[in-house]
CSV table of C-alpha atoms in Angstrom, one decimal:
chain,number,residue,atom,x,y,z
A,1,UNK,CA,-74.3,84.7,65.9
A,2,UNK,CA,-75.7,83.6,69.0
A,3,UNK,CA,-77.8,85.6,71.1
A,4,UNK,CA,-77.8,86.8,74.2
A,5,UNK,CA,-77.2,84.5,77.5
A,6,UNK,CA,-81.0,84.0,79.1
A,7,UNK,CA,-81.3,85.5,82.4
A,8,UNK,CA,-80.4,83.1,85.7
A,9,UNK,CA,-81.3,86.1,87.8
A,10,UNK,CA,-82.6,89.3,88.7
A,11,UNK,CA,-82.8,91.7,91.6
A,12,UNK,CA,-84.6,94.5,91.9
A,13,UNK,CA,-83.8,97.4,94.5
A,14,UNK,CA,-82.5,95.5,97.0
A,15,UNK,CA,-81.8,96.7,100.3
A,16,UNK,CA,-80.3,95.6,103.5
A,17,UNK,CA,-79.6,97.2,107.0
A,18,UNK,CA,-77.9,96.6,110.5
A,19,UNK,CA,-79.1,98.6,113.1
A,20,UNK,CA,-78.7,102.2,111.7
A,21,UNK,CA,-76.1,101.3,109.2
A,22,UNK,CA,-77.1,101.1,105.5
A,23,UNK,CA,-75.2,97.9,103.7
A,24,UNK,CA,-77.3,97.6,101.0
A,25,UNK,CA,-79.2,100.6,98.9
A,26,UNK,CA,-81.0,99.8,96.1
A,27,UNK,CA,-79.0,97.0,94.3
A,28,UNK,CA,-80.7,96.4,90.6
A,29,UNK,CA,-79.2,93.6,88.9
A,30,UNK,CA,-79.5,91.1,86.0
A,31,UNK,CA,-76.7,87.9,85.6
A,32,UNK,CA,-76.7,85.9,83.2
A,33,UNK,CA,-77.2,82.5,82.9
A,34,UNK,CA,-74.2,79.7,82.2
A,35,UNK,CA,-71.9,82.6,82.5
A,36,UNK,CA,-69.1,83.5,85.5
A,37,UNK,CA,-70.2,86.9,87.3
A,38,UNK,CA,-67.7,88.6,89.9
A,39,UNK,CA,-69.0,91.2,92.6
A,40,UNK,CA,-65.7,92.9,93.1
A,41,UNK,CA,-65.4,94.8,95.8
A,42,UNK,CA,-62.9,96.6,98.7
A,43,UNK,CA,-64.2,95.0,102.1
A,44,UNK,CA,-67.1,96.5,103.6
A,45,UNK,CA,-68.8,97.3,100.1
A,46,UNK,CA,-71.9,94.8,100.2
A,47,UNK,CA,-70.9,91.9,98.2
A,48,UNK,CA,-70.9,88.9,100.6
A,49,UNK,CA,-73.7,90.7,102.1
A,50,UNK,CA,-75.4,90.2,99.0
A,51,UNK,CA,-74.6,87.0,97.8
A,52,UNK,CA,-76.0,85.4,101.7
A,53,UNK,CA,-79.4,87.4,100.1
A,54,UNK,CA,-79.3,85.5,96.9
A,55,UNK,CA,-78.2,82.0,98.9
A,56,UNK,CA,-81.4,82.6,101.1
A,57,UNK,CA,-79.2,82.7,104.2
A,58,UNK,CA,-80.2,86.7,105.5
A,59,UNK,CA,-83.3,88.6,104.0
A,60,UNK,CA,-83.5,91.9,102.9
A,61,UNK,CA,-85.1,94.8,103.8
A,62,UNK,CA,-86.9,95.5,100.6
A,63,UNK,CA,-87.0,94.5,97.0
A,64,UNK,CA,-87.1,91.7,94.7
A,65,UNK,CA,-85.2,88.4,93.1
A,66,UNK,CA,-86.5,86.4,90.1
A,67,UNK,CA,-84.8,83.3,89.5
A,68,UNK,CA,-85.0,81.8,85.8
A,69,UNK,CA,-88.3,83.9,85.7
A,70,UNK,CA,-89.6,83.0,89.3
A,71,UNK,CA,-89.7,85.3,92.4
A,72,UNK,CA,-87.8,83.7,95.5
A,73,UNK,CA,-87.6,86.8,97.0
A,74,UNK,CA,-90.2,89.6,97.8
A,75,UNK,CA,-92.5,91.5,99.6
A,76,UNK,CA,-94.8,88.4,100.7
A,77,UNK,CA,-92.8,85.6,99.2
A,78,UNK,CA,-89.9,84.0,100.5
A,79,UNK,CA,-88.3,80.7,99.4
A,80,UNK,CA,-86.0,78.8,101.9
A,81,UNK,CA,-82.6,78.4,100.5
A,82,UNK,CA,-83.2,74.6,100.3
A,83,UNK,CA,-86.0,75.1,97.7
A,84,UNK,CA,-83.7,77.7,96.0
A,85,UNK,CA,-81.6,75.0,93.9
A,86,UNK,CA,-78.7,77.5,94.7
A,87,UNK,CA,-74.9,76.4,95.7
A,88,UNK,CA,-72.8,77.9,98.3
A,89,UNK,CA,-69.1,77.4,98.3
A,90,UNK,CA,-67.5,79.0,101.3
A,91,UNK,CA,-64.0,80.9,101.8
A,92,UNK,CA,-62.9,78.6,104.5
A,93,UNK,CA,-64.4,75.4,102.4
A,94,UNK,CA,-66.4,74.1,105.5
A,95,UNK,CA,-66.1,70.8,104.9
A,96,UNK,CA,-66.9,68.4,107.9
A,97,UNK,CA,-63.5,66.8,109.6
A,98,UNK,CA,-65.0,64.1,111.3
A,99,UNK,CA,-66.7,62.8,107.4
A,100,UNK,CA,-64.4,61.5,104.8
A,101,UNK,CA,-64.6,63.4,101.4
A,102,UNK,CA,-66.7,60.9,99.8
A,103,UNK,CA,-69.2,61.6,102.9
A,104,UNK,CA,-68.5,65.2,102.8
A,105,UNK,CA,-69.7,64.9,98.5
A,106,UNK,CA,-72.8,63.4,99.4
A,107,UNK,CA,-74.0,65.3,103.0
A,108,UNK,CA,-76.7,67.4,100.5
A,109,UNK,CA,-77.6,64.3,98.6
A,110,UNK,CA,-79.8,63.3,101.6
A,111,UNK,CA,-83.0,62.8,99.8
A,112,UNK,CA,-81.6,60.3,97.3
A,113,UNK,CA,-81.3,56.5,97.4
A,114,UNK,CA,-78.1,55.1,99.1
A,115,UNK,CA,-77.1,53.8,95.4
A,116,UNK,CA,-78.4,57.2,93.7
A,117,UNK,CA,-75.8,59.2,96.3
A,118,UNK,CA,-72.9,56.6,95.6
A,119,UNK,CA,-73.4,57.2,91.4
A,120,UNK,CA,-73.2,60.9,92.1
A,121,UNK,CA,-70.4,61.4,94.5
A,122,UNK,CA,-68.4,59.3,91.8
A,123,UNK,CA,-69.5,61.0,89.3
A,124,UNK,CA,-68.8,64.7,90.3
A,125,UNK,CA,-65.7,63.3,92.1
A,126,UNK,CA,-64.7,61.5,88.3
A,127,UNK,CA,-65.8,65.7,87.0
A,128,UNK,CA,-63.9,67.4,89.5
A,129,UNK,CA,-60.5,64.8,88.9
A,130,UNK,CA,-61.0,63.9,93.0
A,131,UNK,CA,-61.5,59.9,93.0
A,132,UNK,CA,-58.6,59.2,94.3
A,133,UNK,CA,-59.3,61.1,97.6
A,134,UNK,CA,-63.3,59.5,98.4
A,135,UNK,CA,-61.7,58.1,101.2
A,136,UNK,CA,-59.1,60.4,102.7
A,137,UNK,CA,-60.8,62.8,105.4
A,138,UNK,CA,-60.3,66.4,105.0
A,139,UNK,CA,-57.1,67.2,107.7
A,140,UNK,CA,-54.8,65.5,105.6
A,141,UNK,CA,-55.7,67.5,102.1
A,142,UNK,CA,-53.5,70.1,100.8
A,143,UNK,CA,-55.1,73.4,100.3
A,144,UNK,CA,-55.7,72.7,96.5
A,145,UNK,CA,-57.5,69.5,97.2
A,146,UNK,CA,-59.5,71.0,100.0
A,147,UNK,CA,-60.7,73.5,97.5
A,148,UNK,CA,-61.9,70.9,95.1
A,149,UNK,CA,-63.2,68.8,97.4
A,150,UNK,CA,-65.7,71.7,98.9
A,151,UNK,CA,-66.2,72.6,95.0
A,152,UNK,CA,-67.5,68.9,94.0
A,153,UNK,CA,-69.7,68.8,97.3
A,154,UNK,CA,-71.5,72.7,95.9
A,155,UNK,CA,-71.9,71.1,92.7
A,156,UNK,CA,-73.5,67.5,93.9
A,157,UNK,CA,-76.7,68.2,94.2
A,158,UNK,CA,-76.6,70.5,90.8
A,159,UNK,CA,-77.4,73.5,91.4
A,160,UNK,CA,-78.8,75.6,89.1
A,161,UNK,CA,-76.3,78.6,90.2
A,162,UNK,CA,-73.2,78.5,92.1
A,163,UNK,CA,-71.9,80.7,94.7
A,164,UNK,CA,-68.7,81.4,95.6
A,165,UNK,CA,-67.1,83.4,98.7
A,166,UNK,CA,-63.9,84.4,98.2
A,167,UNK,CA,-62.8,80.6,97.0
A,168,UNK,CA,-58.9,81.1,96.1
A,169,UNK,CA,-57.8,83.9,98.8
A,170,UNK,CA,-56.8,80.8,101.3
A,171,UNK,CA,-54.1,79.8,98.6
A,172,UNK,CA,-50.8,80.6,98.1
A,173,UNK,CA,-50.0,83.2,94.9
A,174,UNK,CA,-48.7,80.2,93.1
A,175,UNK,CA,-51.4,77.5,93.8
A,176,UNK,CA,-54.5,79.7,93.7
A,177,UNK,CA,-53.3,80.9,89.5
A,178,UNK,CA,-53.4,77.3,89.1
A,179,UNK,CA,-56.7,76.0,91.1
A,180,UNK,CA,-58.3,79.0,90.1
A,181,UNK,CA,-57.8,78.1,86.7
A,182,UNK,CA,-58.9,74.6,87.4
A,183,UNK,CA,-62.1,76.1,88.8
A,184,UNK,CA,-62.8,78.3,86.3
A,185,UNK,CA,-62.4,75.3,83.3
A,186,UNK,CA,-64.6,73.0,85.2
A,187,UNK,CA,-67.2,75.2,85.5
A,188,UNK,CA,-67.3,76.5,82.0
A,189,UNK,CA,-67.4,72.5,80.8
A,190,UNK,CA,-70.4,72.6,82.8
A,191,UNK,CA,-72.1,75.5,81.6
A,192,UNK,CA,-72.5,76.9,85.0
A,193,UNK,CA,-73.8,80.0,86.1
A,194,UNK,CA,-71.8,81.1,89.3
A,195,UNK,CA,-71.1,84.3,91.2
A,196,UNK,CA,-68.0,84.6,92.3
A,197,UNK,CA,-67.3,87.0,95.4
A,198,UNK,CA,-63.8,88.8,95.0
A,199,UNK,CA,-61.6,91.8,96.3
A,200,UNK,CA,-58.5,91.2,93.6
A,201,UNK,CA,-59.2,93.3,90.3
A,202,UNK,CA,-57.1,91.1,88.4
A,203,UNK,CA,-59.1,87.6,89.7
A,204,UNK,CA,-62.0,89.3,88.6
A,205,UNK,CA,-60.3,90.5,85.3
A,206,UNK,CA,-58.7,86.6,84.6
A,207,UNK,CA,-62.3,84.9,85.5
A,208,UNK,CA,-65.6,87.1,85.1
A,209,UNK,CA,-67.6,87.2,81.5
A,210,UNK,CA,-69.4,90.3,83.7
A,211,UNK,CA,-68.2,91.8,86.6
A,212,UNK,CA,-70.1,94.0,88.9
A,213,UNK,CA,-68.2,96.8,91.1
A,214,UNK,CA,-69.5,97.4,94.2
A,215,UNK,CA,-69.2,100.4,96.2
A,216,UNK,CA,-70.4,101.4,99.2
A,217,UNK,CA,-73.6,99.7,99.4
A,218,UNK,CA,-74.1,100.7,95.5
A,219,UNK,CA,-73.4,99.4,92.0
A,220,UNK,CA,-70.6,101.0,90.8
A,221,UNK,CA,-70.5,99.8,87.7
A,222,UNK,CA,-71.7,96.1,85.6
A,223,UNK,CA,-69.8,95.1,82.2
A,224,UNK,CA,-67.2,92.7,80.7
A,225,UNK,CA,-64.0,93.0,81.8
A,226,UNK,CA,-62.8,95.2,78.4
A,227,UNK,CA,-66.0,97.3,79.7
A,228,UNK,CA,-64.7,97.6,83.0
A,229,UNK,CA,-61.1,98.4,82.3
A,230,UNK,CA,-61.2,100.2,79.4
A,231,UNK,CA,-64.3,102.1,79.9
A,232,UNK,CA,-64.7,103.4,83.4
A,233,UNK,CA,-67.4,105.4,84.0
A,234,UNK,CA,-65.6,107.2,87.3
A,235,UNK,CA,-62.2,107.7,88.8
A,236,UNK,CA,-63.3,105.0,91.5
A,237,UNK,CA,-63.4,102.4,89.3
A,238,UNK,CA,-60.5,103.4,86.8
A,239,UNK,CA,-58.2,103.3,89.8
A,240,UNK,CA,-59.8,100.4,91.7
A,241,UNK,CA,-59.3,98.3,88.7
A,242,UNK,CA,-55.8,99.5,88.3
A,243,UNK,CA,-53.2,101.9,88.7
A,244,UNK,CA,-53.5,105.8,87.4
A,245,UNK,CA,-51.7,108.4,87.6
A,246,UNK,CA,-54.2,111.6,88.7
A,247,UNK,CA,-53.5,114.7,86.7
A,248,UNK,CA,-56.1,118.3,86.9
A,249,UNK,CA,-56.9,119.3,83.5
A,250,UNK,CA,-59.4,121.8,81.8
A,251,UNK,CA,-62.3,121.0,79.2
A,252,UNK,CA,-61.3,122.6,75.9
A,253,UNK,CA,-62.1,122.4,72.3
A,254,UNK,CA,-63.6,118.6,72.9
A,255,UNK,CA,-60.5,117.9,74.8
A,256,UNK,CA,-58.7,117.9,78.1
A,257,UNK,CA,-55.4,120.4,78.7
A,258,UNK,CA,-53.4,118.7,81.3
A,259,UNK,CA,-49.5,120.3,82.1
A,260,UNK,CA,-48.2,117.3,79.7
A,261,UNK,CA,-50.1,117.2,76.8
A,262,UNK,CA,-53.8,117.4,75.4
A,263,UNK,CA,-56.3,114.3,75.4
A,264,UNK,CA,-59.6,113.5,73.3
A,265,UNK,CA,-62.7,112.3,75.7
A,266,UNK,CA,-66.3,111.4,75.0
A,267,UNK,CA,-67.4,114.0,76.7
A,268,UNK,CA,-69.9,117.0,76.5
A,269,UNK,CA,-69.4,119.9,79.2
A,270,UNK,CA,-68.9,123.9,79.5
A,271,UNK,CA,-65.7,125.1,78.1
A,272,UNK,CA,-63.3,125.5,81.0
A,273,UNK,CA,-64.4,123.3,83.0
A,274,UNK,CA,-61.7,121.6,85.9
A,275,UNK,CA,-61.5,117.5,84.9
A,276,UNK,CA,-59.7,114.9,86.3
A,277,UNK,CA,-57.3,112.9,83.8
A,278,UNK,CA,-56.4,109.2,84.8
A,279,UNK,CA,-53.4,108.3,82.9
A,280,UNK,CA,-52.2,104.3,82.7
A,281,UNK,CA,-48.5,103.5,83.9
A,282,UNK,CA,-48.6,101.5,80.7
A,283,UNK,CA,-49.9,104.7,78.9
A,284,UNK,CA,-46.2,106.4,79.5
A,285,UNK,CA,-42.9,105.3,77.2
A,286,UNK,CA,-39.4,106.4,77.3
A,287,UNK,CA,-38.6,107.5,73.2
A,288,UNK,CA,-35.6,108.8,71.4
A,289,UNK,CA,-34.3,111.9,72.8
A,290,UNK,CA,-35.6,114.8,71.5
A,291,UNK,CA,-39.4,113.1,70.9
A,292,UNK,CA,-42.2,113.7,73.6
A,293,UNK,CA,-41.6,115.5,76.8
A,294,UNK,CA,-38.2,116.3,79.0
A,295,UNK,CA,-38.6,114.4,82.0
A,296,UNK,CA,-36.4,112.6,84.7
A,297,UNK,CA,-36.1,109.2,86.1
A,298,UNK,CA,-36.1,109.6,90.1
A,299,UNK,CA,-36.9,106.3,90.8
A,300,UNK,CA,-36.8,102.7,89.3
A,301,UNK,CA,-38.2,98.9,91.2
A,302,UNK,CA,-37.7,95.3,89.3
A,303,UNK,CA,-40.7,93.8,89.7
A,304,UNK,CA,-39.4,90.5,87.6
A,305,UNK,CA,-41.6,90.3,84.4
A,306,UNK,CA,-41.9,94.0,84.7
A,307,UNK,CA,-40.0,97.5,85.8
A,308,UNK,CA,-41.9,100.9,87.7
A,309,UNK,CA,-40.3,103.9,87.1
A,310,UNK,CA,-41.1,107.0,88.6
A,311,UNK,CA,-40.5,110.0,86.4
A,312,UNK,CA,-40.7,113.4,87.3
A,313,UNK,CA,-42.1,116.0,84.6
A,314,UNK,CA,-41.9,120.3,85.2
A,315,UNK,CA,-44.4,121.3,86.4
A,316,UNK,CA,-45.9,118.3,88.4
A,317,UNK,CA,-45.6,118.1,92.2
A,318,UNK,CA,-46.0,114.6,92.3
A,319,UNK,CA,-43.6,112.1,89.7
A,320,UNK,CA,-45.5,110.1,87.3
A,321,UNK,CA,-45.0,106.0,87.4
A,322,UNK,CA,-44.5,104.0,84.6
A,323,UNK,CA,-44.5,100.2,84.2
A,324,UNK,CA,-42.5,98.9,81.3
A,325,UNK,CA,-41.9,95.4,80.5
A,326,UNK,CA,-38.9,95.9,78.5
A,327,UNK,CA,-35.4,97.4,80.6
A,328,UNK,CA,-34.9,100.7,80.9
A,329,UNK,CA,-30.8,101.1,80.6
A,330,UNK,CA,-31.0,105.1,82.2
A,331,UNK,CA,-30.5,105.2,85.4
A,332,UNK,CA,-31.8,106.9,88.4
A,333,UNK,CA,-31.3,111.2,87.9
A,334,UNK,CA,-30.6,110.8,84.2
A,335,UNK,CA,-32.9,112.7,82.0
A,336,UNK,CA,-34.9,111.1,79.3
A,337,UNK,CA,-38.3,112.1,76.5
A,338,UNK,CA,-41.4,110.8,77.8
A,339,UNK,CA,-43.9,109.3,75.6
A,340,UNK,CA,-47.7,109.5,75.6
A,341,UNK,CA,-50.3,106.6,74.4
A,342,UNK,CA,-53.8,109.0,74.7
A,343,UNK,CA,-55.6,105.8,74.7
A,344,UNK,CA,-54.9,104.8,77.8
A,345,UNK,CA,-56.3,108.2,79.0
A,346,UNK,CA,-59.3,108.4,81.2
A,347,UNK,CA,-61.4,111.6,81.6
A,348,UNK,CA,-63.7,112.5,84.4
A,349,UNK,CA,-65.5,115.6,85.2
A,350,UNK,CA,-65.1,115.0,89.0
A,351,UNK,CA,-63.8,117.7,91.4
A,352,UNK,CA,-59.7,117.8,91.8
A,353,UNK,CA,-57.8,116.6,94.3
A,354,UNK,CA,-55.1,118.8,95.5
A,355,UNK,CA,-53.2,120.4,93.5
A,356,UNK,CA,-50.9,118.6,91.0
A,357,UNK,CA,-48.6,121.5,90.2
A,358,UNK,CA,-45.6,122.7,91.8
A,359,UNK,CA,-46.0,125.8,92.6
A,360,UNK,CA,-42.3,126.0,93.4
A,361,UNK,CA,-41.1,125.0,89.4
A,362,UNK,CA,-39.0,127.8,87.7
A,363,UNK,CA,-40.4,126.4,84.5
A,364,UNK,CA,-37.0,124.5,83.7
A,365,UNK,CA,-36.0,120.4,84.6
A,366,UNK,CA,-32.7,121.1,86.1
């Protein structure tokens, strides 16, 4: 088996500030190398703040970066981001109107011969499947060939990692599935480490070998996607990466009581404690009548591939929502058994929200 990916880079407690306002706090970090690695993020949380520290385009207050073993960043060392051998791919592609794309490809080959800049504009252009457009200027590109075009010119000068702000939000749904699949091919052909900046779980989810949650100014949490989404280590990032539906339960017997059933966790705390139960749309089923629990459907959307159903369950306050990818034939009011999949089951010993029970229910689904 192969070993472990060598490390592209490192950070070590890095901070950042504006004015009184803390962006960054303490960001430790190891990516890496010839792997894809999303900072996921809701705006505001640090990531693009981060990956301009990393390109060398803002400093940080404090702390450390090692790059393939050597510091670029630190206390009394600070290497410009042209020494960094570091590519920056913008959300808004920046690529210059008034140079045609074979001019745009080789602005940061500058330092090379005429004919060394001519072989490697057609080269990455022949890579990248953009020869055809060396001589068209960037206002009449679509949005997909836009992208590509400001991909080849990050990747001329080879970087040794590649970053990447936001690259598909600018596309259409349909487009950016496919350029962003594109994208993510050519740059696993390459071997190519790149950070990718992101505030879509499910880019992060399609694309990233590691993916780093941000929060805040803080690390959430770092791990594979299967890590991320089947493991969450708090209610923030169970529901940030999907879905949940949020249920108060108490600690019993190595397992959480909840007013719909009992769940297993990997837990160790005081009997009776108050937990907080995250529970999957997908982890909820309609069965055969009389198997699992008497509920109601009050609500049901088409979503095309898929259907949400809202249920309501004695003695919830709140209905539960399902997603099912097969139709549901009962309609809206009619009663149905719900069905449980306790793997799909998060538990977190984090304070409850308001209350999840009705206190109005007579104890009977009427």
């Amino acid at each position: 088996m192969p070993g472990p990916a060598p490390i592209a880079l490192h950070l070590e407690k890095i901070s950042r500030r504006f004015g009184g306002r803390t962006v960054l706090s303490d960001i430790s970090l190891t990516l890496p190398a010839g792997r894809i690695s999303c900072l996921l993020g809701e705006s505001g949380c640090g990531k693009s703040t981060l990956l301009r520290i990393i390109s060398g385009v803002d400093r940080p207050d404090g702390g450390n970066i090692l790059m393939n073993g050597n510091e670029i960043v630190g206390p009394n060392r600070f290497v410009e981001p042209e020494s960094r051998r570091i590519g920056f791919m913008f959300q808004d592609y920046a690529l210059f109107p008034h140079l045609s794309v074979a001019e745009n490809l080789a602005f940061g080959l500058r330092a090379l011969s005429k004919a060394d800049q001519l072989r490697r504009v057609r080269e990455i252009a022949d890579r990248i499947g953009i020869l055809h457009l060396l001589d068209r200027f960037p206002y009449s590109l679509s949005g997909g060939e836009q992208q590509r075009v400001a991909l080849a010119r990050a990747l001329a000068p080879e970087p040794a990692i590649l970053l990447m702000d936001e690259p598909f939000s600018n596309l259409d749904q349909g487009l950016r599935e496919r350029v962003r699949k594109e994208t993510v091919d050519i740059l696993r052909k390459l071997g190519m480490t790149a950070i990718i900046v992101t505030h879509d779980p499910q880019e992060a989810l399609a694309v990233g070998d590691m993916i780093v949650l941000m929060r805040r100014g803080q690390i959430e949490q770092t791990g594979s996607p299967f890590d991320i989404y089947d493991r969450p280590i708090s209610s923030y990032a169970a529901e940030f990466m999907g879905p949940c539906n949020r249920l108060a339960g108490i600690w019993s017997g190595g397992s959480v009581e909840t007013p719909i059933g009992r769940f297993p966790a990997l837990l160790s705390l005081p009997e009776g404690s108050l937990v907080l139960a995250c529970i999957r749309p997908q982890a909820l089923s309609i069965g055969p009548d009389g198997e699992g629990i008497s509920a109601r459907i009050v609500g049901k959307t088409f979503m095309g591939e898929s259907e949400q159903i809202d249920i309501s369950v004695h003695p919830l306050a709140e209905p539960l929502r399902m997603h099912s990818h097969e139709r549901v034939p009962m309609a809206v009011g009619e009663k149905v058994s719900l069905l449980l999949n306790g793997a799909q089951v998060h538990v977190f010993p984090e304070p409850i929200p308001a209350s999840t029970i009705d206190p109005a229910a007579d104890g009977k689904l009427d």
